[in-house]
């Protein structure tokens, strides 16, 4: 004779604390242990029809918990191996397809600083703030000017920098590999 579903569910939850301690023994983390117990109880409810009365319910639950932990662990190991292999393949592709930009060595950092120093403060400050990652509206609030003015000043700074660094412009173009 099978146990009534409500009685079975009640019996399941009487072992929750024991399952939690057992799960922590495997995971060494309270949240992971709680997740493991929850998954165990869900599986027990799902497969309750297969549970025969007279079988040791606690032992059955602990077996489900242990098997669930081992299956999840195997999945994580396989995923980690797959991710490492994918990363290694990607890195090999990157290294085999890499090309070096000779413009770096031809464009002197001092020239860039000189070009920046030639900018007036009204163009320099918004450009540098934008370059550092600030948003237009943040720069506008800090300088207490309209956002359109910030955009214009950044645009004008770019034009001036291009003009002052024109001697290097041909060195940064991508050349055809054919």
PDB file of C-alpha atoms in Angstrom:
ATOM      1  CA  UNK A   1       0.000   0.000   0.000  1.00  0.00           C
ATOM      2  CA  UNK A   2       1.358   3.403  -1.036  1.00  0.00           C
ATOM      3  CA  UNK A   3       1.606   6.345   1.363  1.00  0.00           C
ATOM      4  CA  UNK A   4      -0.847   9.194   0.882  1.00  0.00           C
ATOM      5  CA  UNK A   5       0.773  12.170  -0.938  1.00  0.00           C
ATOM      6  CA  UNK A   6       0.250  14.616   1.936  1.00  0.00           C
ATOM      7  CA  UNK A   7       1.663  12.208   4.483  1.00  0.00           C
ATOM      8  CA  UNK A   8       4.621  11.465   2.173  1.00  0.00           C
ATOM      9  CA  UNK A   9       5.367  15.187   1.695  1.00  0.00           C
ATOM     10  CA  UNK A  10       5.179  15.760   5.450  1.00  0.00           C
ATOM     11  CA  UNK A  11       7.615  12.892   6.042  1.00  0.00           C
ATOM     12  CA  UNK A  12       9.996  14.352   3.436  1.00  0.00           C
ATOM     13  CA  UNK A  13      10.222  17.664   5.220  1.00  0.00           C
ATOM     14  CA  UNK A  14      10.945  16.054   8.581  1.00  0.00           C
ATOM     15  CA  UNK A  15      14.363  15.105   7.162  1.00  0.00           C
ATOM     16  CA  UNK A  16      15.129  18.561   5.761  1.00  0.00           C
ATOM     17  CA  UNK A  17      17.564  19.554   8.555  1.00  0.00           C
ATOM     18  CA  UNK A  18      19.444  16.242   8.311  1.00  0.00           C
ATOM     19  CA  UNK A  19      19.627  16.617   4.534  1.00  0.00           C
ATOM     20  CA  UNK A  20      20.904  20.194   4.942  1.00  0.00           C
ATOM     21  CA  UNK A  21      23.785  19.030   7.176  1.00  0.00           C
ATOM     22  CA  UNK A  22      24.607  16.183   4.810  1.00  0.00           C
ATOM     23  CA  UNK A  23      24.529  18.515   1.798  1.00  0.00           C
ATOM     24  CA  UNK A  24      26.823  21.005   3.559  1.00  0.00           C
ATOM     25  CA  UNK A  25      29.276  18.146   4.105  1.00  0.00           C
ATOM     26  CA  UNK A  26      29.509  17.853   0.294  1.00  0.00           C
ATOM     27  CA  UNK A  27      29.305  21.505  -0.785  1.00  0.00           C
ATOM     28  CA  UNK A  28      30.985  23.397   2.089  1.00  0.00           C
ATOM     29  CA  UNK A  29      28.626  26.285   1.284  1.00  0.00           C
ATOM     30  CA  UNK A  30      25.262  26.978   2.973  1.00  0.00           C
ATOM     31  CA  UNK A  31      23.516  28.352  -0.141  1.00  0.00           C
ATOM     32  CA  UNK A  32      24.697  25.520  -2.376  1.00  0.00           C
ATOM     33  CA  UNK A  33      23.657  23.044   0.306  1.00  0.00           C
ATOM     34  CA  UNK A  34      20.181  24.613   0.479  1.00  0.00           C
ATOM     35  CA  UNK A  35      19.892  24.398  -3.329  1.00  0.00           C
ATOM     36  CA  UNK A  36      20.972  20.768  -3.237  1.00  0.00           C
ATOM     37  CA  UNK A  37      18.372  19.939  -0.553  1.00  0.00           C
ATOM     38  CA  UNK A  38      15.664  21.725  -2.528  1.00  0.00           C
ATOM     39  CA  UNK A  39      16.575  19.793  -5.680  1.00  0.00           C
ATOM     40  CA  UNK A  40      16.596  16.553  -3.667  1.00  0.00           C
ATOM     41  CA  UNK A  41      13.135  17.186  -2.235  1.00  0.00           C
ATOM     42  CA  UNK A  42      11.761  18.088  -5.673  1.00  0.00           C
ATOM     43  CA  UNK A  43      13.129  14.864  -7.123  1.00  0.00           C
ATOM     44  CA  UNK A  44      11.685  12.886  -4.224  1.00  0.00           C
ATOM     45  CA  UNK A  45       8.246  14.415  -4.820  1.00  0.00           C
ATOM     46  CA  UNK A  46       8.564  13.830  -8.580  1.00  0.00           C
ATOM     47  CA  UNK A  47       9.464  10.160  -8.094  1.00  0.00           C
ATOM     48  CA  UNK A  48       7.196   9.512  -5.085  1.00  0.00           C
ATOM     49  CA  UNK A  49       5.229   6.934  -7.084  1.00  0.00           C
ATOM     50  CA  UNK A  50       8.383   4.816  -7.236  1.00  0.00           C
ATOM     51  CA  UNK A  51       8.875   4.864  -3.475  1.00  0.00           C
ATOM     52  CA  UNK A  52       7.680   1.683  -1.849  1.00  0.00           C
ATOM     53  CA  UNK A  53       6.283   1.736   1.652  1.00  0.00           C
ATOM     54  CA  UNK A  54       8.546  -0.071   4.071  1.00  0.00           C
ATOM     55  CA  UNK A  55      11.677   1.292   2.362  1.00  0.00           C
ATOM     56  CA  UNK A  56      13.851   3.514   4.543  1.00  0.00           C
ATOM     57  CA  UNK A  57      12.751   7.008   3.433  1.00  0.00           C
ATOM     58  CA  UNK A  58      15.754   8.734   5.021  1.00  0.00           C
ATOM     59  CA  UNK A  59      18.193   6.439   3.235  1.00  0.00           C
ATOM     60  CA  UNK A  60      16.314   6.950  -0.062  1.00  0.00           C
ATOM     61  CA  UNK A  61      16.512  10.760   0.327  1.00  0.00           C
ATOM     62  CA  UNK A  62      20.220  10.684   1.198  1.00  0.00           C
ATOM     63  CA  UNK A  63      20.889   8.539  -1.890  1.00  0.00           C
ATOM     64  CA  UNK A  64      19.007  11.029  -4.085  1.00  0.00           C
ATOM     65  CA  UNK A  65      20.990  13.884  -2.539  1.00  0.00           C
ATOM     66  CA  UNK A  66      24.339  12.137  -3.037  1.00  0.00           C
ATOM     67  CA  UNK A  67      23.557  11.178  -6.652  1.00  0.00           C
ATOM     68  CA  UNK A  68      22.299  14.694  -7.422  1.00  0.00           C
ATOM     69  CA  UNK A  69      25.491  16.196  -6.009  1.00  0.00           C
ATOM     70  CA  UNK A  70      27.695  13.800  -8.001  1.00  0.00           C
ATOM     71  CA  UNK A  71      25.776  14.409 -11.241  1.00  0.00           C
ATOM     72  CA  UNK A  72      25.982  18.180 -10.791  1.00  0.00           C
ATOM     73  CA  UNK A  73      29.687  17.917  -9.971  1.00  0.00           C
ATOM     74  CA  UNK A  74      30.342  15.872 -13.126  1.00  0.00           C
ATOM     75  CA  UNK A  75      28.429  18.444 -15.198  1.00  0.00           C
ATOM     76  CA  UNK A  76      30.512  21.294 -13.745  1.00  0.00           C
ATOM     77  CA  UNK A  77      33.768  19.435 -14.433  1.00  0.00           C
ATOM     78  CA  UNK A  78      32.715  18.691 -18.026  1.00  0.00           C
ATOM     79  CA  UNK A  79      31.641  22.313 -18.525  1.00  0.00           C
ATOM     80  CA  UNK A  80      34.906  23.623 -17.062  1.00  0.00           C
ATOM     81  CA  UNK A  81      36.911  21.315 -19.357  1.00  0.00           C
ATOM     82  CA  UNK A  82      34.835  22.430 -22.335  1.00  0.00           C
ATOM     83  CA  UNK A  83      35.279  26.096 -21.421  1.00  0.00           C
ATOM     84  CA  UNK A  84      39.049  25.680 -20.988  1.00  0.00           C
ATOM     85  CA  UNK A  85      39.308  23.855 -24.306  1.00  0.00           C
ATOM     86  CA  UNK A  86      37.228  26.524 -26.052  1.00  0.00           C
ATOM     87  CA  UNK A  87      39.347  29.260 -24.488  1.00  0.00           C
ATOM     88  CA  UNK A  88      42.566  27.536 -25.594  1.00  0.00           C
ATOM     89  CA  UNK A  89      41.275  27.144 -29.160  1.00  0.00           C
ATOM     90  CA  UNK A  90      40.224  30.792 -29.213  1.00  0.00           C
ATOM     91  CA  UNK A  91      43.604  31.928 -27.882  1.00  0.00           C
ATOM     92  CA  UNK A  92      45.408  29.835 -30.503  1.00  0.00           C
ATOM     93  CA  UNK A  93      43.274  31.472 -33.199  1.00  0.00           C
ATOM     94  CA  UNK A  94      44.067  34.905 -31.818  1.00  0.00           C
ATOM     95  CA  UNK A  95      47.802  34.242 -31.732  1.00  0.00           C
ATOM     96  CA  UNK A  96      47.873  32.772 -35.234  1.00  0.00           C
ATOM     97  CA  UNK A  97      45.901  35.682 -36.712  1.00  0.00           C
ATOM     98  CA  UNK A  98      47.543  38.523 -34.843  1.00  0.00           C
ATOM     99  CA  UNK A  99      49.031  41.482 -36.673  1.00  0.00           C
ATOM    100  CA  UNK A 100      51.016  44.192 -35.024  1.00  0.00           C
ATOM    101  CA  UNK A 101      50.269  47.872 -35.385  1.00  0.00           C
ATOM    102  CA  UNK A 102      53.497  49.623 -36.247  1.00  0.00           C
ATOM    103  CA  UNK A 103      51.736  52.932 -35.692  1.00  0.00           C
ATOM    104  CA  UNK A 104      52.303  52.533 -31.957  1.00  0.00           C
ATOM    105  CA  UNK A 105      56.036  52.859 -32.342  1.00  0.00           C
ATOM    106  CA  UNK A 106      55.797  55.624 -34.937  1.00  0.00           C
ATOM    107  CA  UNK A 107      53.434  57.771 -32.914  1.00  0.00           C
ATOM    108  CA  UNK A 108      55.297  59.142 -29.963  1.00  0.00           C
ATOM    109  CA  UNK A 109      53.374  59.592 -26.743  1.00  0.00           C
ATOM    110  CA  UNK A 110      54.992  62.996 -26.394  1.00  0.00           C
ATOM    111  CA  UNK A 111      53.321  64.044 -29.670  1.00  0.00           C
ATOM    112  CA  UNK A 112      49.924  63.048 -28.301  1.00  0.00           C
ATOM    113  CA  UNK A 113      50.502  65.009 -25.089  1.00  0.00           C
ATOM    114  CA  UNK A 114      51.673  67.999 -27.103  1.00  0.00           C
ATOM    115  CA  UNK A 115      48.497  67.850 -29.228  1.00  0.00           C
ATOM    116  CA  UNK A 116      46.367  67.632 -26.077  1.00  0.00           C
ATOM    117  CA  UNK A 117      48.227  70.548 -24.505  1.00  0.00           C
ATOM    118  CA  UNK A 118      47.450  72.640 -27.592  1.00  0.00           C
ATOM    119  CA  UNK A 119      43.717  72.283 -26.880  1.00  0.00           C
ATOM    120  CA  UNK A 120      42.077  75.132 -25.049  1.00  0.00           C
ATOM    121  CA  UNK A 121      40.760  74.293 -21.573  1.00  0.00           C
ATOM    122  CA  UNK A 122      37.145  74.509 -22.765  1.00  0.00           C
ATOM    123  CA  UNK A 123      37.816  71.646 -25.238  1.00  0.00           C
ATOM    124  CA  UNK A 124      40.462  69.754 -23.281  1.00  0.00           C
ATOM    125  CA  UNK A 125      38.500  69.153 -20.078  1.00  0.00           C
ATOM    126  CA  UNK A 126      35.275  67.755 -21.652  1.00  0.00           C
ATOM    127  CA  UNK A 127      37.331  65.620 -24.071  1.00  0.00           C
ATOM    128  CA  UNK A 128      39.474  64.106 -21.288  1.00  0.00           C
ATOM    129  CA  UNK A 129      36.415  63.449 -19.100  1.00  0.00           C
ATOM    130  CA  UNK A 130      34.668  61.725 -22.005  1.00  0.00           C
ATOM    131  CA  UNK A 131      37.823  59.747 -22.783  1.00  0.00           C
ATOM    132  CA  UNK A 132      37.939  58.626 -19.135  1.00  0.00           C
ATOM    133  CA  UNK A 133      34.443  57.163 -19.514  1.00  0.00           C
ATOM    134  CA  UNK A 134      32.169  59.883 -18.206  1.00  0.00           C
ATOM    135  CA  UNK A 135      28.794  60.293 -19.931  1.00  0.00           C
ATOM    136  CA  UNK A 136      27.790  63.502 -21.703  1.00  0.00           C
ATOM    137  CA  UNK A 137      25.193  64.356 -19.069  1.00  0.00           C
ATOM    138  CA  UNK A 138      27.703  63.822 -16.238  1.00  0.00           C
ATOM    139  CA  UNK A 139      30.179  66.200 -17.851  1.00  0.00           C
ATOM    140  CA  UNK A 140      27.412  68.730 -18.497  1.00  0.00           C
ATOM    141  CA  UNK A 141      26.331  68.612 -14.842  1.00  0.00           C
ATOM    142  CA  UNK A 142      29.904  68.980 -13.598  1.00  0.00           C
ATOM    143  CA  UNK A 143      30.643  71.958 -15.853  1.00  0.00           C
ATOM    144  CA  UNK A 144      27.134  73.372 -15.480  1.00  0.00           C
ATOM    145  CA  UNK A 145      26.702  73.731 -19.254  1.00  0.00           C
ATOM    146  CA  UNK A 146      24.135  72.291 -21.705  1.00  0.00           C
ATOM    147  CA  UNK A 147      24.701  68.752 -22.970  1.00  0.00           C
ATOM    148  CA  UNK A 148      24.797  70.024 -26.576  1.00  0.00           C
ATOM    149  CA  UNK A 149      27.720  72.264 -25.678  1.00  0.00           C
ATOM    150  CA  UNK A 150      29.573  69.282 -24.190  1.00  0.00           C
ATOM    151  CA  UNK A 151      29.037  67.276 -27.386  1.00  0.00           C
ATOM    152  CA  UNK A 152      30.223  70.180 -29.538  1.00  0.00           C
ATOM    153  CA  UNK A 153      33.358  70.728 -27.457  1.00  0.00           C
ATOM    154  CA  UNK A 154      34.267  67.040 -27.583  1.00  0.00           C
ATOM    155  CA  UNK A 155      33.711  67.025 -31.341  1.00  0.00           C
ATOM    156  CA  UNK A 156      35.855  70.138 -31.792  1.00  0.00           C
ATOM    157  CA  UNK A 157      38.606  68.596 -29.641  1.00  0.00           C
ATOM    158  CA  UNK A 158      38.623  65.513 -31.898  1.00  0.00           C
ATOM    159  CA  UNK A 159      38.948  67.675 -35.003  1.00  0.00           C
ATOM    160  CA  UNK A 160      41.834  69.619 -33.459  1.00  0.00           C
ATOM    161  CA  UNK A 161      43.605  66.429 -32.380  1.00  0.00           C
ATOM    162  CA  UNK A 162      43.243  64.912 -35.852  1.00  0.00           C
ATOM    163  CA  UNK A 163      44.700  68.083 -37.345  1.00  0.00           C
ATOM    164  CA  UNK A 164      47.624  68.174 -34.884  1.00  0.00           C
ATOM    165  CA  UNK A 165      48.369  64.468 -35.316  1.00  0.00           C
ATOM    166  CA  UNK A 166      47.856  64.458 -39.096  1.00  0.00           C
ATOM    167  CA  UNK A 167      51.474  63.388 -39.654  1.00  0.00           C
ATOM    168  CA  UNK A 168      50.578  59.981 -38.189  1.00  0.00           C
ATOM    169  CA  UNK A 169      47.210  59.505 -39.928  1.00  0.00           C
ATOM    170  CA  UNK A 170      48.511  57.284 -42.754  1.00  0.00           C
ATOM    171  CA  UNK A 171      50.223  54.940 -40.308  1.00  0.00           C
ATOM    172  CA  UNK A 172      46.978  53.919 -38.629  1.00  0.00           C
ATOM    173  CA  UNK A 173      45.140  52.813 -41.767  1.00  0.00           C
ATOM    174  CA  UNK A 174      44.536  49.110 -42.245  1.00  0.00           C
ATOM    175  CA  UNK A 175      46.324  47.759 -45.308  1.00  0.00           C
ATOM    176  CA  UNK A 176      44.882  44.974 -47.458  1.00  0.00           C
ATOM    177  CA  UNK A 177      46.495  41.608 -46.851  1.00  0.00           C
ATOM    178  CA  UNK A 178      46.201  40.600 -50.557  1.00  0.00           C
TER     179      UNK A 178
END
